[in-house]
Short mmCIF file of C-alpha atoms in Angstrom, two decimals:
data_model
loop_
_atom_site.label_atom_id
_atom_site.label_comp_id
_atom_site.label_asym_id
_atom_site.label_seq_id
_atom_site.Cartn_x
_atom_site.Cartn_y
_atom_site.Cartn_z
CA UNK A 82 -6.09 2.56 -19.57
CA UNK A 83 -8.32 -0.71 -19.77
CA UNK A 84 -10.22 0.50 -16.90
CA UNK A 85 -11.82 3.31 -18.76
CA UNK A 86 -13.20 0.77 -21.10
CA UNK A 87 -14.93 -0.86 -17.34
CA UNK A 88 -16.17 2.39 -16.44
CA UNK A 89 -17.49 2.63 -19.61
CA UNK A 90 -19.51 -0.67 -19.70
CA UNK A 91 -20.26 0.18 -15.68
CA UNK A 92 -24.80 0.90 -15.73
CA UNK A 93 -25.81 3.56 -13.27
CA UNK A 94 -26.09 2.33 -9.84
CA UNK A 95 -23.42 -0.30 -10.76
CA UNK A 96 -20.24 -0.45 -8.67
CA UNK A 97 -16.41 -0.66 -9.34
CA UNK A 98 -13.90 -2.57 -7.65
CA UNK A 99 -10.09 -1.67 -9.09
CA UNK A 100 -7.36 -2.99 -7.10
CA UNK A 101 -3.49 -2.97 -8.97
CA UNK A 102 -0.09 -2.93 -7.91
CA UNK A 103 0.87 0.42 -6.48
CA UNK A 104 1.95 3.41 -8.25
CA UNK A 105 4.68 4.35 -6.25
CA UNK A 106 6.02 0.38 -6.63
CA UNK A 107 6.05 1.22 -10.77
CA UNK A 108 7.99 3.94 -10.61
CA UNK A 109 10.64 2.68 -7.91
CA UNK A 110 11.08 -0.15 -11.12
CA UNK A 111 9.81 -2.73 -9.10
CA UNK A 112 8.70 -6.21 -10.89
CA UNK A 113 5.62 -8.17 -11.19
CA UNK A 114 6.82 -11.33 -11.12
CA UNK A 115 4.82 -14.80 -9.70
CA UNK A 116 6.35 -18.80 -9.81
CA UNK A 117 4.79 -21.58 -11.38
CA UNK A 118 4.94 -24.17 -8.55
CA UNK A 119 5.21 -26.58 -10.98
CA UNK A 120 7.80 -25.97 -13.24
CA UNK A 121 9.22 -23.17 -11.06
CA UNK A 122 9.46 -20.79 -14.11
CA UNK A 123 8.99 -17.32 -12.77
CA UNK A 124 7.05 -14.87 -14.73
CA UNK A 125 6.83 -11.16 -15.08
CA UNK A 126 3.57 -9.37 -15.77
CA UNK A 127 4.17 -5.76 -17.77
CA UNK A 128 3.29 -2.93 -16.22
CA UNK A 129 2.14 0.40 -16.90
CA UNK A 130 2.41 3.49 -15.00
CA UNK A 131 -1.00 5.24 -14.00
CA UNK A 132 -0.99 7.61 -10.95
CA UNK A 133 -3.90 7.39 -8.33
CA UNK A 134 -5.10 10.65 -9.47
CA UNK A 135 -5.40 8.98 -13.03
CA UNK A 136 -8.10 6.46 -11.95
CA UNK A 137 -9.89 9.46 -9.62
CA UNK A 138 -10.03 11.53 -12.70
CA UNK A 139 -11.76 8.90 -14.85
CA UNK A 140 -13.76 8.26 -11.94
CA UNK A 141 -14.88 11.96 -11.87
CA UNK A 142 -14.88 12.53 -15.82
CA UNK A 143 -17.17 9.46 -15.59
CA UNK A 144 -19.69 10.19 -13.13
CA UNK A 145 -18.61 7.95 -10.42
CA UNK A 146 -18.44 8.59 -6.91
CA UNK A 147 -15.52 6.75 -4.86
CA UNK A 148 -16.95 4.81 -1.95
CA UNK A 149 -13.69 3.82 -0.56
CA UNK A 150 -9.77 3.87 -1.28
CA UNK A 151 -7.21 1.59 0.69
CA UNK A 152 -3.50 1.15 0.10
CA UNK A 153 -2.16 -1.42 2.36
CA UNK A 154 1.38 -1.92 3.44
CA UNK A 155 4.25 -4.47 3.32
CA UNK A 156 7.16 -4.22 5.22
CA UNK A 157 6.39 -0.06 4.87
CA UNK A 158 6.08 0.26 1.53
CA UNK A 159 2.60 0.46 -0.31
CA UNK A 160 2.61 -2.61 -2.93
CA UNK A 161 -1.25 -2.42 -4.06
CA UNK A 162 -4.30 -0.19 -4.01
CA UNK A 163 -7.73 -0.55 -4.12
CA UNK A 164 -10.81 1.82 -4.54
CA UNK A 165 -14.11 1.26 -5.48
CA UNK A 166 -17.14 3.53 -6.94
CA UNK A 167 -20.40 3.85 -7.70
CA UNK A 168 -21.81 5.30 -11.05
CA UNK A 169 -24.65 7.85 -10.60
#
């Protein structure tokens, strides 16, 4: 995934910030999509399936210690994550 190439370039003491569209929204099929105001084209965004435990593996693999881990709500369903770490 492109974040390993982050957590690569991340210095000690340097922190993380990776928020993304849920897992759990991927696999259901759901779509990406946003609307140009303007011209009210619609697109979609590809995207790729990488569990949670994915990015906590890196973050372990990679010396980096996760500092928090949210995965807010809408409607009941869990659209996005976010977690954050530091690198020791």
């Amino acid at each position: 995934p492109v974040v390993l190439k982050l957590i690569k370039a991340l210095k000690t003491g340097g922190t993380i910030i990776i928020t993304d569209f849920h897992p759990e929204q991927t696999r259901n099929k759901a779509k990406r999509t946003f609307k140009d105001q303007q011209s009210g084209k619609t697109f979609e965004i590809t995207h790729y399936f990488h569990s949670i435990d994915t990015y906590r593996s890196l973050f372990q693999k990679n010396q980096i210690t996760q500092t928090s881990f949210k995965e807010p709500t809408y409607n009941s369903k869990q659209v996005i994550f976010g977690m954050s770490g530091i690198k020791l």
